[in-house]
Short mmCIF file of C-alpha atoms and ligand atoms in Angstrom, two decimals:
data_model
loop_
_atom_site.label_atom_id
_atom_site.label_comp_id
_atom_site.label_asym_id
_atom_site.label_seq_id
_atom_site.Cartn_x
_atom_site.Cartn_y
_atom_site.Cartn_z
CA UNK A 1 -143.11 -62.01 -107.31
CA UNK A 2 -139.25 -62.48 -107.28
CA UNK A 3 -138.10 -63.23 -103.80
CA UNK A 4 -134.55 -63.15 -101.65
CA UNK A 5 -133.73 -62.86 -98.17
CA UNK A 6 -131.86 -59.89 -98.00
CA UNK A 7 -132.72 -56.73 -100.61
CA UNK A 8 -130.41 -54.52 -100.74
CA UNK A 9 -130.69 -50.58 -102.26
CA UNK A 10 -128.59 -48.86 -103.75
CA UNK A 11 -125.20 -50.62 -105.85
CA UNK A 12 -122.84 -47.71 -104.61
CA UNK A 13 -119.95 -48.17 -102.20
CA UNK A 14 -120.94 -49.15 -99.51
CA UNK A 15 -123.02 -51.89 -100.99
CA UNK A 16 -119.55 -53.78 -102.02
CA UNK A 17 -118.25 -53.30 -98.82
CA UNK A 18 -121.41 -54.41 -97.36
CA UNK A 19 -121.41 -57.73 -99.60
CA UNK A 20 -117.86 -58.32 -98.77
CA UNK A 21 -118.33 -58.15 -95.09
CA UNK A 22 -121.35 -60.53 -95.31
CA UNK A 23 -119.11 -63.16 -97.30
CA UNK A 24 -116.26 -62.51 -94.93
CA UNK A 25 -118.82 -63.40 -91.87
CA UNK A 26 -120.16 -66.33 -93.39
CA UNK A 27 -123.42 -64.97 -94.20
CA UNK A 28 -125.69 -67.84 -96.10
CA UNK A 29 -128.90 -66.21 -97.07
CA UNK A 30 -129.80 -65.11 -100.71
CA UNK A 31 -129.06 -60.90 -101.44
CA UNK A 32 -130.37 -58.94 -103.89
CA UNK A 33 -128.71 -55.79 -104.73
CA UNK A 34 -130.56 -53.16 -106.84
CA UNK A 35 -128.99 -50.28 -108.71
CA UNK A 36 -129.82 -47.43 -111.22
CA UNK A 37 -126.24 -47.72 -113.12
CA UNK A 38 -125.10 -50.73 -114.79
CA UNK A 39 -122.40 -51.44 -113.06
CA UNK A 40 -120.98 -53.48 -110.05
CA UNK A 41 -120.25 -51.19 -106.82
CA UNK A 42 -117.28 -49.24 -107.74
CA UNK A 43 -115.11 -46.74 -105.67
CA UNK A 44 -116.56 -43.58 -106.47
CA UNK A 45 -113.39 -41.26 -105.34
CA UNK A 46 -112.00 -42.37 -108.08
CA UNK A 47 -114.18 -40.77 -110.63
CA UNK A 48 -112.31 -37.30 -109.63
CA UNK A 49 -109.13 -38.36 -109.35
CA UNK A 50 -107.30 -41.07 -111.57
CA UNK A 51 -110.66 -41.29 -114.01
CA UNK A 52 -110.53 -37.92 -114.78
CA UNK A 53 -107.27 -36.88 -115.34
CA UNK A 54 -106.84 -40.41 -117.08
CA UNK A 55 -109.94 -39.43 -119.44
CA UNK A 56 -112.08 -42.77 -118.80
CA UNK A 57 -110.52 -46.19 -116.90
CA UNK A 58 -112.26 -49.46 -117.16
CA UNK A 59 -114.83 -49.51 -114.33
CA UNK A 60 -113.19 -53.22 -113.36
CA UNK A 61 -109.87 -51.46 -112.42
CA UNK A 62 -111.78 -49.99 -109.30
CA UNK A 63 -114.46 -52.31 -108.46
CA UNK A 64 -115.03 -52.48 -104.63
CA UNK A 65 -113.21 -53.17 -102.11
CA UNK A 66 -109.52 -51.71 -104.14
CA UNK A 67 -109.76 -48.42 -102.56
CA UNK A 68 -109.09 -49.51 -99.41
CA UNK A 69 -106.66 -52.11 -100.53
CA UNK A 70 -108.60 -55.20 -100.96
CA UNK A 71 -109.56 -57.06 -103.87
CA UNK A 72 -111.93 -56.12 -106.67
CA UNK A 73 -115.59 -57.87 -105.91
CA UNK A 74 -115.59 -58.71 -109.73
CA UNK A 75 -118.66 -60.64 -111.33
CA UNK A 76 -117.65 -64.18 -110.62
CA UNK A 77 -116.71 -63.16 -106.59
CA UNK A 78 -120.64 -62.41 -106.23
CA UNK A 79 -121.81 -65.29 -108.30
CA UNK A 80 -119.96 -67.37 -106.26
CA UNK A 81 -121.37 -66.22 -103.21
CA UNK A 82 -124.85 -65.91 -104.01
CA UNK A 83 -125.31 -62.32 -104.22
CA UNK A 84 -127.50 -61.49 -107.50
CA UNK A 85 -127.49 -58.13 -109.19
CA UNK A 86 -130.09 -55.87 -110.62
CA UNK A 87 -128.56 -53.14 -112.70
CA UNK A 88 -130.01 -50.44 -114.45
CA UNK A 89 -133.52 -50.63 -112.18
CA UNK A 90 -134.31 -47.46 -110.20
CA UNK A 91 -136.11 -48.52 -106.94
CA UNK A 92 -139.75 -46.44 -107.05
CA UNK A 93 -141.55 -47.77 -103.84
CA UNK A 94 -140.84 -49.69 -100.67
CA UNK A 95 -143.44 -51.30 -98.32
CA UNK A 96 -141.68 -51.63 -95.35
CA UNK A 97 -144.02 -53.28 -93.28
CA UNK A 98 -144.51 -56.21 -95.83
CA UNK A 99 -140.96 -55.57 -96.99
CA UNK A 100 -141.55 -55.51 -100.74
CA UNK A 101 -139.90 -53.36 -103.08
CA UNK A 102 -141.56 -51.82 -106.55
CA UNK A 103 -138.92 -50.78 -109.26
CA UNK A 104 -139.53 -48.35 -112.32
CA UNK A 105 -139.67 -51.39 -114.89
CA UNK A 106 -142.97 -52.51 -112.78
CA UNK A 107 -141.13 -55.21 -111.04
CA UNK A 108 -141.61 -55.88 -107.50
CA UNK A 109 -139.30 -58.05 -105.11
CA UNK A 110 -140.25 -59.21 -101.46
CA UNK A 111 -137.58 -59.48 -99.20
CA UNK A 112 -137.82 -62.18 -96.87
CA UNK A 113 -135.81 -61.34 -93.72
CA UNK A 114 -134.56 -57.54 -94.57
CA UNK A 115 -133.74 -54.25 -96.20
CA UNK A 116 -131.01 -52.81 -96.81
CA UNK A 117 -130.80 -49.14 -98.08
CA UNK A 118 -127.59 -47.70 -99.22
CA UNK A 119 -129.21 -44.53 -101.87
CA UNK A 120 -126.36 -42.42 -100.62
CA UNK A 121 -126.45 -38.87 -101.88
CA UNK A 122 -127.32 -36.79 -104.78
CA UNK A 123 -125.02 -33.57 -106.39
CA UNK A 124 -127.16 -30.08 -104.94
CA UNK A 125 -127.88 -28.98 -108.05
CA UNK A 126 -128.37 -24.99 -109.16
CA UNK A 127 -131.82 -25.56 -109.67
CA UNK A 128 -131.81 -26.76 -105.59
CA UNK A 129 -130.98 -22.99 -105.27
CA UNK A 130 -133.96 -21.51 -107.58
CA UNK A 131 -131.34 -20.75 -110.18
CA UNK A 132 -133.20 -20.54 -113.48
CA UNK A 133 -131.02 -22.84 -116.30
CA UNK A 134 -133.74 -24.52 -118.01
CA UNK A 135 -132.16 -22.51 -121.20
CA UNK A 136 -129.08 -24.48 -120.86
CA UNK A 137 -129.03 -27.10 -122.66
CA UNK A 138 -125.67 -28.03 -122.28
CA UNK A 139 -122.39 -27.51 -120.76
CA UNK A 140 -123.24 -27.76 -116.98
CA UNK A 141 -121.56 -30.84 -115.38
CA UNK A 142 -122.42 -32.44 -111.71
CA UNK A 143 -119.63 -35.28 -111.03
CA UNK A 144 -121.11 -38.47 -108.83
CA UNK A 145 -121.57 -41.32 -110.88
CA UNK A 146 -119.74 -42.80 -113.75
CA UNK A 147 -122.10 -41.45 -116.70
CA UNK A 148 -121.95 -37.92 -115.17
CA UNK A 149 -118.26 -38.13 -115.70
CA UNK A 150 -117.70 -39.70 -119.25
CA UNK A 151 -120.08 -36.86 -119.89
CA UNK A 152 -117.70 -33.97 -118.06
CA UNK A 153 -114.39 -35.57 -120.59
CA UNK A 154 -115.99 -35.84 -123.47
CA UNK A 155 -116.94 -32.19 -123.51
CA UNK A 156 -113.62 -30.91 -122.07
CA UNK A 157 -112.11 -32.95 -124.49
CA UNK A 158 -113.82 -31.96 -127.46
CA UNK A 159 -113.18 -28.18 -126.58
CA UNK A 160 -110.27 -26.50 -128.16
CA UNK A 161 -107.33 -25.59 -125.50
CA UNK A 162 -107.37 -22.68 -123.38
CA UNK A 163 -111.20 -22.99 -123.42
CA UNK A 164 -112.69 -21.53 -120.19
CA UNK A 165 -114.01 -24.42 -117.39
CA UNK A 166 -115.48 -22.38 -114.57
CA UNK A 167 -115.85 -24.47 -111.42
CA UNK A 168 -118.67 -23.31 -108.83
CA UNK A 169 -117.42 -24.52 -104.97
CA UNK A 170 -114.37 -24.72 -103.16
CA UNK A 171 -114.95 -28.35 -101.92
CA UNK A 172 -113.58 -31.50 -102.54
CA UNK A 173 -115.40 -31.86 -106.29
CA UNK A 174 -113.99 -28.31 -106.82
CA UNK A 175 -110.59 -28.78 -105.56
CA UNK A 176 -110.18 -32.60 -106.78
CA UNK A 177 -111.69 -31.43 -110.54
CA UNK A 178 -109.94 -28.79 -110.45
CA UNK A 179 -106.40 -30.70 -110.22
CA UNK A 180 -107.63 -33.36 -112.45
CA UNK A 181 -108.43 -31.01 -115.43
CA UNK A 182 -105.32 -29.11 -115.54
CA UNK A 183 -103.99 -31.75 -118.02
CA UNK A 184 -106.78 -30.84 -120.16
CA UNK A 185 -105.16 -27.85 -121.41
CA UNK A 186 -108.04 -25.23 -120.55
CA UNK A 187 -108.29 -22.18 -118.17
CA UNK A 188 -109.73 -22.96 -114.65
CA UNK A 189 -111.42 -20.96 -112.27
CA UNK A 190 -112.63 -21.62 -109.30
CA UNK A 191 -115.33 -19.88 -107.51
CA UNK A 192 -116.84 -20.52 -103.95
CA UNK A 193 -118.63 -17.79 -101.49
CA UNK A 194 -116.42 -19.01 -98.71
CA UNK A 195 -113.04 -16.63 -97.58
CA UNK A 196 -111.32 -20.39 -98.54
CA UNK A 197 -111.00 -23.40 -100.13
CA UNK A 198 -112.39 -26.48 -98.07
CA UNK A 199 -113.87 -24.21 -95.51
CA UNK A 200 -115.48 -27.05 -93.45
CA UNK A 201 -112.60 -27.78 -91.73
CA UNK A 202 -109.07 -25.92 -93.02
CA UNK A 203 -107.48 -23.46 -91.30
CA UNK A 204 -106.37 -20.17 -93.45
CA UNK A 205 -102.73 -21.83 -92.83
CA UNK A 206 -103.47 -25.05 -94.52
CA UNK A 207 -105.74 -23.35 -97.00
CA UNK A 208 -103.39 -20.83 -97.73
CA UNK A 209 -100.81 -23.98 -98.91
CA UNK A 210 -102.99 -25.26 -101.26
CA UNK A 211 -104.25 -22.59 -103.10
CA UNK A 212 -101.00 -21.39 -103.44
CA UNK A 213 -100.19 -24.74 -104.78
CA UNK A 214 -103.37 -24.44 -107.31
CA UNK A 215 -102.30 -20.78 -108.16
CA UNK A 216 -98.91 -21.78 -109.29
CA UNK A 217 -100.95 -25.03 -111.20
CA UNK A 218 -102.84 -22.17 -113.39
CA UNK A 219 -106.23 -22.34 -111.49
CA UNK A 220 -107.65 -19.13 -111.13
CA UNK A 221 -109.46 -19.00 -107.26
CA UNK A 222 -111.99 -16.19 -106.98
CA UNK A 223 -113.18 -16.16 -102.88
CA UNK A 224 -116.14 -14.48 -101.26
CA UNK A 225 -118.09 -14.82 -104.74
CA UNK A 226 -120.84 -16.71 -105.93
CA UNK A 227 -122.54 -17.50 -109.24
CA UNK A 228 -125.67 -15.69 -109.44
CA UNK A 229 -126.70 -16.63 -112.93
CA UNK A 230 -125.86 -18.98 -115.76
CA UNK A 231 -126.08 -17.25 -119.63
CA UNK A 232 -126.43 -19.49 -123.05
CA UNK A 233 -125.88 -19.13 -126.74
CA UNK A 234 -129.03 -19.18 -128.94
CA UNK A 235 -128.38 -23.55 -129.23
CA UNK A 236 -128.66 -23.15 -125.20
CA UNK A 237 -124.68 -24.33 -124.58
CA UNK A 238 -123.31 -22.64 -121.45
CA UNK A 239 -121.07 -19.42 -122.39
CA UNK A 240 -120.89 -17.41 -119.34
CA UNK A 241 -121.43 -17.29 -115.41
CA UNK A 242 -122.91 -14.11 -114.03
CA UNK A 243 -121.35 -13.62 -110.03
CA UNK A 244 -123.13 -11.70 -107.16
CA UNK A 245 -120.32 -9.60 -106.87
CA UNK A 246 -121.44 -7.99 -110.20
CA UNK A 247 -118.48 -9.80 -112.77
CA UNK A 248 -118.78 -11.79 -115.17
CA UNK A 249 -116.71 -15.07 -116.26
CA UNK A 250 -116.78 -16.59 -120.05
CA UNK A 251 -117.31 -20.25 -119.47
CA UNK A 252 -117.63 -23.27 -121.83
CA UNK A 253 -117.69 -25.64 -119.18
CA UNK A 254 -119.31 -25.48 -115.96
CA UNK A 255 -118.72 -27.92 -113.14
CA UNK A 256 -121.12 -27.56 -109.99
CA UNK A 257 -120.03 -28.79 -106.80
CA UNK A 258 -121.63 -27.08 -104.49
CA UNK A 259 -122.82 -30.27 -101.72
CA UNK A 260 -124.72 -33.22 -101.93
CA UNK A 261 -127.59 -33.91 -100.11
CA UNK A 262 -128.59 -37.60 -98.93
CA UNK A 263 -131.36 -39.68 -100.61
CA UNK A 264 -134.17 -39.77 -98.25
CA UNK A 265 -137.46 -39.75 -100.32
CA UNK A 266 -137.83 -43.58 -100.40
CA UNK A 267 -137.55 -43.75 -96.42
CA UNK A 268 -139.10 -40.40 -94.96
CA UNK A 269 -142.59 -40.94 -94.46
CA UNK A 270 -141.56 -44.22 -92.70
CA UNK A 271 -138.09 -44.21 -91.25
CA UNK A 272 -137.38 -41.57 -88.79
CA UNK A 273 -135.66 -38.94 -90.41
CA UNK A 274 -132.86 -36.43 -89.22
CA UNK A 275 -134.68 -33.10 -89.81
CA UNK A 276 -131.41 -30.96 -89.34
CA UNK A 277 -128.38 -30.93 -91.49
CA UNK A 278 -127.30 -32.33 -92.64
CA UNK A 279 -129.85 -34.69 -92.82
CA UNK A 280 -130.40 -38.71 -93.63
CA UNK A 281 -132.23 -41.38 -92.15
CA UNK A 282 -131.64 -41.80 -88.57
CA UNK A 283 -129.83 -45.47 -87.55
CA UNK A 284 -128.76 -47.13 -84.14
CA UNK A 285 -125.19 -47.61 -83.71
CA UNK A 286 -125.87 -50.83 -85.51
CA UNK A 287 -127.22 -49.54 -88.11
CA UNK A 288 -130.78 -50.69 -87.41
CA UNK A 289 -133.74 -48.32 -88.05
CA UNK A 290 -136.98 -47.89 -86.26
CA UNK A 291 -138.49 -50.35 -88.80
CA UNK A 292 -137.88 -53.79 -87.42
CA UNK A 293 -134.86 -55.48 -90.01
CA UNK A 294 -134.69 -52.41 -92.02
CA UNK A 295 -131.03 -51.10 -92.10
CA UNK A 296 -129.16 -48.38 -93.43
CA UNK A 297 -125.69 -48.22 -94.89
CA UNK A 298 -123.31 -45.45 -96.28
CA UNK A 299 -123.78 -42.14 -96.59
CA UNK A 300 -127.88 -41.77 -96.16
CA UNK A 301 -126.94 -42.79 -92.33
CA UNK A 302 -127.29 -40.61 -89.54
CA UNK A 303 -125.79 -42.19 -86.83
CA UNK A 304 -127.38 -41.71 -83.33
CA UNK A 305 -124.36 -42.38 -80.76
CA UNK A 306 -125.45 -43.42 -77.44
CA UNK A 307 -125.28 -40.09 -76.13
CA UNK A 308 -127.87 -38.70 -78.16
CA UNK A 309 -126.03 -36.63 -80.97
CA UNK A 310 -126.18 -37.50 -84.59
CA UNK A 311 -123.61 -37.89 -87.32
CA UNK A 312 -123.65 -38.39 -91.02
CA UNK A 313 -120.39 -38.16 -92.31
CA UNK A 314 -120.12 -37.42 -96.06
CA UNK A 315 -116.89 -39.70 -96.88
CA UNK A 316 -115.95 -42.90 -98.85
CA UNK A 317 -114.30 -44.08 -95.59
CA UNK A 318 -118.22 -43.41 -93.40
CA UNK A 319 -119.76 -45.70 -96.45
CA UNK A 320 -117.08 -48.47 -95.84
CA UNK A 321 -117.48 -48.74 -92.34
CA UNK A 322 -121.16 -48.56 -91.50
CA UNK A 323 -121.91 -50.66 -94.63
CA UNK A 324 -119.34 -53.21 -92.53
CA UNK A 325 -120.67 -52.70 -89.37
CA UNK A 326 -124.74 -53.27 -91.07
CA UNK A 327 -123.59 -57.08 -92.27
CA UNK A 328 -121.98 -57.98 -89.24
CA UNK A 329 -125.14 -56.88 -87.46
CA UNK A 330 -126.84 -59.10 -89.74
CA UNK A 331 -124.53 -62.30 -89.49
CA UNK A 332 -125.11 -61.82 -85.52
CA UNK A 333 -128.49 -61.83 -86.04
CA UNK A 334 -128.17 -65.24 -87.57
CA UNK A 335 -125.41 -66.45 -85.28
CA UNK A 336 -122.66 -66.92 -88.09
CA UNK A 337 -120.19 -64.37 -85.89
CA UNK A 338 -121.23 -63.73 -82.04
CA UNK A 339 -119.47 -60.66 -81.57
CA UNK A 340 -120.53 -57.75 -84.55
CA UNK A 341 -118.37 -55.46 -82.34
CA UNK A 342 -120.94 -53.19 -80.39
CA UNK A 343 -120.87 -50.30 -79.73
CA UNK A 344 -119.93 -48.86 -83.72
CA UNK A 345 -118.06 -45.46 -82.64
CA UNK A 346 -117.09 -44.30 -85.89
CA UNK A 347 -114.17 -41.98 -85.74
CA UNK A 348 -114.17 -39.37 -88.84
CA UNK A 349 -111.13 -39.93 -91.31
CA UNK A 350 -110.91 -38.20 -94.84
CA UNK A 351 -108.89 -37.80 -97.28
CA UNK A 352 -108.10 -36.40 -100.22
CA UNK A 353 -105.42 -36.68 -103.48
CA UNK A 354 -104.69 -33.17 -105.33
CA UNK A 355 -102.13 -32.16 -107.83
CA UNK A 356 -98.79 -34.48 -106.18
CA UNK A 357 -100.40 -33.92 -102.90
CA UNK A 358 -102.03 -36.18 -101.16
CA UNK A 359 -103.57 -35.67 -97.48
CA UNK A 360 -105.91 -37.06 -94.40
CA UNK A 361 -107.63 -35.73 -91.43
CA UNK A 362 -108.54 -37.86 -88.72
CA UNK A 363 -110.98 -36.66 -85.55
CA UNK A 364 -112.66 -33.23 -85.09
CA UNK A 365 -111.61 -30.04 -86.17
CA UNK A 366 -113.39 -27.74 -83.27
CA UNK A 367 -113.47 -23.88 -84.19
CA UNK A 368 -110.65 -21.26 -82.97
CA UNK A 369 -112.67 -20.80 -79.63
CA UNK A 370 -112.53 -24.07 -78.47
CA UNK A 371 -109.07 -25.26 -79.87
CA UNK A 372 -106.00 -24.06 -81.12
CA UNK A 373 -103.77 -25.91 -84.16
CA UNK A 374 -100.47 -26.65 -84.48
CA UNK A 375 -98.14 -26.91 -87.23
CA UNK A 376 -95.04 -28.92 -87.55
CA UNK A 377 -93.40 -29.86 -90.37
CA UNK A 378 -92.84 -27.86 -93.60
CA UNK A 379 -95.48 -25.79 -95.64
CA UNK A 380 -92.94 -23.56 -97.71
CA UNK A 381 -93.29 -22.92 -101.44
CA UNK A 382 -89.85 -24.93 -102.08
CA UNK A 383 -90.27 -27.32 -98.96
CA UNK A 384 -90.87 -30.80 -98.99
CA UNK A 385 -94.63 -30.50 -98.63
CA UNK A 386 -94.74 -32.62 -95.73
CA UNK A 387 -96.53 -31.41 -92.33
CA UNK A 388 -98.97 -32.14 -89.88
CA UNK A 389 -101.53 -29.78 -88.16
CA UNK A 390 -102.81 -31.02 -85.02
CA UNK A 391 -105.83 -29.12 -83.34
CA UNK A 392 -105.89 -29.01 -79.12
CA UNK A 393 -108.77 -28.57 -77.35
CA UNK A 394 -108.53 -25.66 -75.00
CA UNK A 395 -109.95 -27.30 -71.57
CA UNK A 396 -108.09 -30.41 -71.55
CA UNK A 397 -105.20 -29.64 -73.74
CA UNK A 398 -105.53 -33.08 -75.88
CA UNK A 399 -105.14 -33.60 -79.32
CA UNK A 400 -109.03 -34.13 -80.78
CA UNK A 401 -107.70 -34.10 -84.69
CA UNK A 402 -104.86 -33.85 -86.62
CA UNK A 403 -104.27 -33.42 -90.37
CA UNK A 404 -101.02 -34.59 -92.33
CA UNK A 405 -100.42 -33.58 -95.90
CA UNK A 406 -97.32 -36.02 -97.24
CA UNK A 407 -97.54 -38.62 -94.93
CA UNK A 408 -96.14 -42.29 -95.79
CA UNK A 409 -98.68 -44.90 -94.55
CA UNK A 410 -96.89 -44.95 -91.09
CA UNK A 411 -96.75 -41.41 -90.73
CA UNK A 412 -100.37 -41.34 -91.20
CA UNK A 413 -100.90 -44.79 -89.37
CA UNK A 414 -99.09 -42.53 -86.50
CA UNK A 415 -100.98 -39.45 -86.81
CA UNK A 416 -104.45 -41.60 -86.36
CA UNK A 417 -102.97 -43.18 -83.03
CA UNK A 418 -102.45 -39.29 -81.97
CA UNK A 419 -105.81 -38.61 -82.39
CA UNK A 420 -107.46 -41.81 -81.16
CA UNK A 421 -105.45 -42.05 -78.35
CA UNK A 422 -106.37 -38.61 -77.41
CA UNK A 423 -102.42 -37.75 -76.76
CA UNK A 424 -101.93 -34.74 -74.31
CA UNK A 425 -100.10 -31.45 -75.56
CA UNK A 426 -97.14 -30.74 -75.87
CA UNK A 427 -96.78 -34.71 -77.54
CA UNK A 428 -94.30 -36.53 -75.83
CA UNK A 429 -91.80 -36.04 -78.82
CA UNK A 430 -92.01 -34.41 -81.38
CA UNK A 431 -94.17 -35.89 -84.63
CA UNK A 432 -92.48 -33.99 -87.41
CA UNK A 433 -89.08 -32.50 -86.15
CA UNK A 434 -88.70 -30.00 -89.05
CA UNK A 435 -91.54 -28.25 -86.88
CA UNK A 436 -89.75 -25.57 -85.16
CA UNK A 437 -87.75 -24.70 -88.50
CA UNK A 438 -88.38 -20.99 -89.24
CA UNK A 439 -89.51 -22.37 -92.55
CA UNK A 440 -93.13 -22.16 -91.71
CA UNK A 441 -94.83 -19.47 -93.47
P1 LIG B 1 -118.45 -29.85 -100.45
O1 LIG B 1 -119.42 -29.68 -99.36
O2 LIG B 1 -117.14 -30.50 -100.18
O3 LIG B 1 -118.12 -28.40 -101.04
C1 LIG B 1 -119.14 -27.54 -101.48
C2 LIG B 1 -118.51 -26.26 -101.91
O4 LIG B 1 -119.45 -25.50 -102.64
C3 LIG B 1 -118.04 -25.38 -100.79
O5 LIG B 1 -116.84 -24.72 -101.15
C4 LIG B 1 -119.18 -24.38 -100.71
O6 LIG B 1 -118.85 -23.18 -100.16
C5 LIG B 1 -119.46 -24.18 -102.15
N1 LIG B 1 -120.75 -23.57 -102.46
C6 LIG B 1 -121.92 -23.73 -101.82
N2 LIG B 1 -122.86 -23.02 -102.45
C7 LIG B 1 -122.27 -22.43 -103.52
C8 LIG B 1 -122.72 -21.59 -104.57
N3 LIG B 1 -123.99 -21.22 -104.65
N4 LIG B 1 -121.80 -21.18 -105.52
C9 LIG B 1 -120.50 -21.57 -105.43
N5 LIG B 1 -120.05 -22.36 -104.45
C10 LIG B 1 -120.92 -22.78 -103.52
O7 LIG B 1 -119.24 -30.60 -101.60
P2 LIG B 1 -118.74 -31.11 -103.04
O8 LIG B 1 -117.37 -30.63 -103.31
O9 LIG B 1 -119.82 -30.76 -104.00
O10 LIG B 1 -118.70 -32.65 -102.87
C11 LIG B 1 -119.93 -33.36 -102.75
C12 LIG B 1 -119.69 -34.66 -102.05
O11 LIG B 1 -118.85 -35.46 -102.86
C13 LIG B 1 -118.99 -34.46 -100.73
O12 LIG B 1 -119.93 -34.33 -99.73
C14 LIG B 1 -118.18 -35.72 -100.64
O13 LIG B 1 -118.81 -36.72 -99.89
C15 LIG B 1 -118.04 -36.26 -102.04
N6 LIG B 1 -116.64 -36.24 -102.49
C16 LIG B 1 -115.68 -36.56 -101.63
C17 LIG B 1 -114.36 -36.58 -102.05
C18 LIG B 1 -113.29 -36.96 -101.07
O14 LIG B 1 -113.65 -37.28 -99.97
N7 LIG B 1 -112.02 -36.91 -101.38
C19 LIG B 1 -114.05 -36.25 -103.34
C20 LIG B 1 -115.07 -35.92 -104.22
C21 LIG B 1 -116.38 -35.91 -103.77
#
């Protein structure tokens, strides 16, 4: 049986960040890393954004770490430092308390020292909701891996213009597909059972801005309506969405993205597992499990603050850090740093890139009972597109998030200091003077 020191997997983000970390803290022992695609840890976010509307980029332009603005972990960077690769191999089994790991091709590895897993997340798929489409052959497109989106261009490419792409959820795959198809030539529509688009955390204000920005794009947004069935032609290609609402939508493309839900299968029956949603495999705030050297990175984290409450955050920028945070917990564990920076508080940042838009949200976004949001800057049709929301919480009248849509790097770099800083409100001066202009709509 093969053996390493360190087996790590999963080959999504956060395992780049994670090998990058371990380089970066002088890490020495032998890693593993085993993946079901065949390709180095790329930055997924971009599959929606520049590789779409781009139809297909080489995978090497957006190797890990260039999201965030670091270099791209290419083949020789690894080689170099002694972290080996096993691509295409789907990870079946793990033994946990002898730390060995079975893979689909009958292979097993034994980790010496520790496990890593970073499975991430899967796209909730109709079937997820007992929605009968095994008489679709083809036509229905999830977006999370690489494959899954060569897949999604070469059908809307091969589809004469002004075809109809209907696009179930209001998310970020809906909205960032959305935008990244228009190119494409085709009719979009958009459908999601929420009152809004990116319901989880915009206010009808800031959702109001963007679908009026999608409207004027050509994207059709049907609200407060949900697919109820899918219909085929007699060769089983998608041709038309039934809704709840009774209506019906022609449709040559479908695109479901309707949530994701975290990998857990490998882990549950003996990691401790976060029974409510949303779900994952519950970690200390270093990213340790219950198992002893068995860690978790990315997105299949739930992270158990000290005060009790859990949090898995379902962001590129959650996979980075806790992926960062799990290698420095190893290189303290063999002394190569002394300090791996405990305790992790991870403070929720997103973002997103639309259309010319481009926004983030840093910190919580409480309901209208327990804080109130306000706007500065300027949301108008003809404006300039730049503004800031900043939600207050009621009792002690500081700033617990803000959003900005437009921001340059320091705008945003300012907006984040609001937030982690806690600022009181009113802030001291003013963040986006246009703010009191009667320009907001
Ligand atoms: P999401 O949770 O962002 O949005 C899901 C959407 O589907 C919501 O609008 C929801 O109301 C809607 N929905 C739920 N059930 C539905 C149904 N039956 N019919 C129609 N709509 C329904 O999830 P997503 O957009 O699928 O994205 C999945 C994951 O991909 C996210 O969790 C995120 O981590 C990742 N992602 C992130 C980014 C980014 O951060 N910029 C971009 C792309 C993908």
């Amino acid at each position: 049986m093969q053996s390493y020191d360190v087996v790590v997997v999963g080959c999504g983000v956060a395992a780049g960040y994670f090998c990058r970390e371990l380089v970066e803290r002088n890490y020495k022992r032998r890693v593993l890393v085993i993946g079901d695609e065949p390709h180095l840890p790329y930055e997924r976010p971009a599959l929606t954004k520049g590789y779409l509307i781009n139809k297909g980029i080489d995978v090497a332009n957006f190797y890990t770490c260039v999201g965030s603005g670091g270099t791209k972990l290419d083949h020789e960077f690894y080689k170099k430092n002694g972290i080996h690769f096993k691509f295409n191999t789907k990870v079946t089994g793990i033994d946990f308390g002898d730390k060995v790991v079975s893979c689909d091709n009958d292979e097993k590895v034994k980790a010496n020292h520790a496990i890593v897993l970073g499975m991430g997340s899967r796209s909730t798929r109709l079937e997820d909701f007992r929605m009968p489409v095994e008489h679709i052959k083809s036509g229905i497109h999830y977006i999370r891996d690489i494959a899954d989106t060569d897949r999604l261009i070469a059908h809307a490419s091969s589809l004469p213009r002004g075809s109809n792409i209907v696009i179930l959820g209001g998310g970020y795959i809906g909205m960032e597909s959305a935008a990244g198809l228009i190119k494409y030539g085709h009719k979009i529509t958009m459908v999601f059972p929420e009152p809004k688009v990116m319901d989880r955390f915009m206010t009808q204000r800031l959702a109001d801005f963007y679908e009026s920005r999608y409207r004027s794009a050509g994207v059709t947004i049907l609200k407060g309506d949900l697919a109820s069935g899918l219909l085929a032609t007699a060769h089983g290609a998608v041709n038309e969405v039934k809704l709840k609402s009774g209506k019906s939508l022609s449709a040559d493309l479908v695109i479901v993205g309707v949530g994701a839900r975290p990998n857990v299968e490998l882990a549950k029956d003996e990691l401790e597992i976060h029974k409510a949603p949303p779900g994952g495999v519950i970690v200390n705030d270093d990213m340790t499990t219950s198992m002893n050297n068995v860690l978790v990175i990315g997105e299949l984290a739930a992270l158990k603050s000290k005060d009790g409450t859990i949090n898995r955050f379902e962001h590129v920028h959650y996979a980075r850090q806790t992926a960062m945070r799990a290698a420095r917990t190893l290189a303290a564990m063999d002394g190569t740093i002394s300090d791996p920076d405990s305790p992790f508080i991870y403070e929720p940042y997103f973002y997103s890139r639309v259309l010319n838009l481009g926004w983030v949200l840093y910190g919580q976004t409480p309901p209208a009972d327990k804080a109130d949001v306000h706007y500065q800057g300027d949301m108008s049709e003809l404006g300039d597109s730049k503004f800031a929301a900043f939600w207050v919480c009621n009792q002690a009248r500081k700033v617990v998030g803000a959003f900005m849509e437009g921001g340059s790097s320091e705008e945003n770099a300012d907006v984040k200091r609001i937030v982690s800083q806690g600022a009181s409100w009113p802030l001291k001066t003013e963040f986006l003077p246009k703010a009191e202009s009667p320009k907001l709509n």
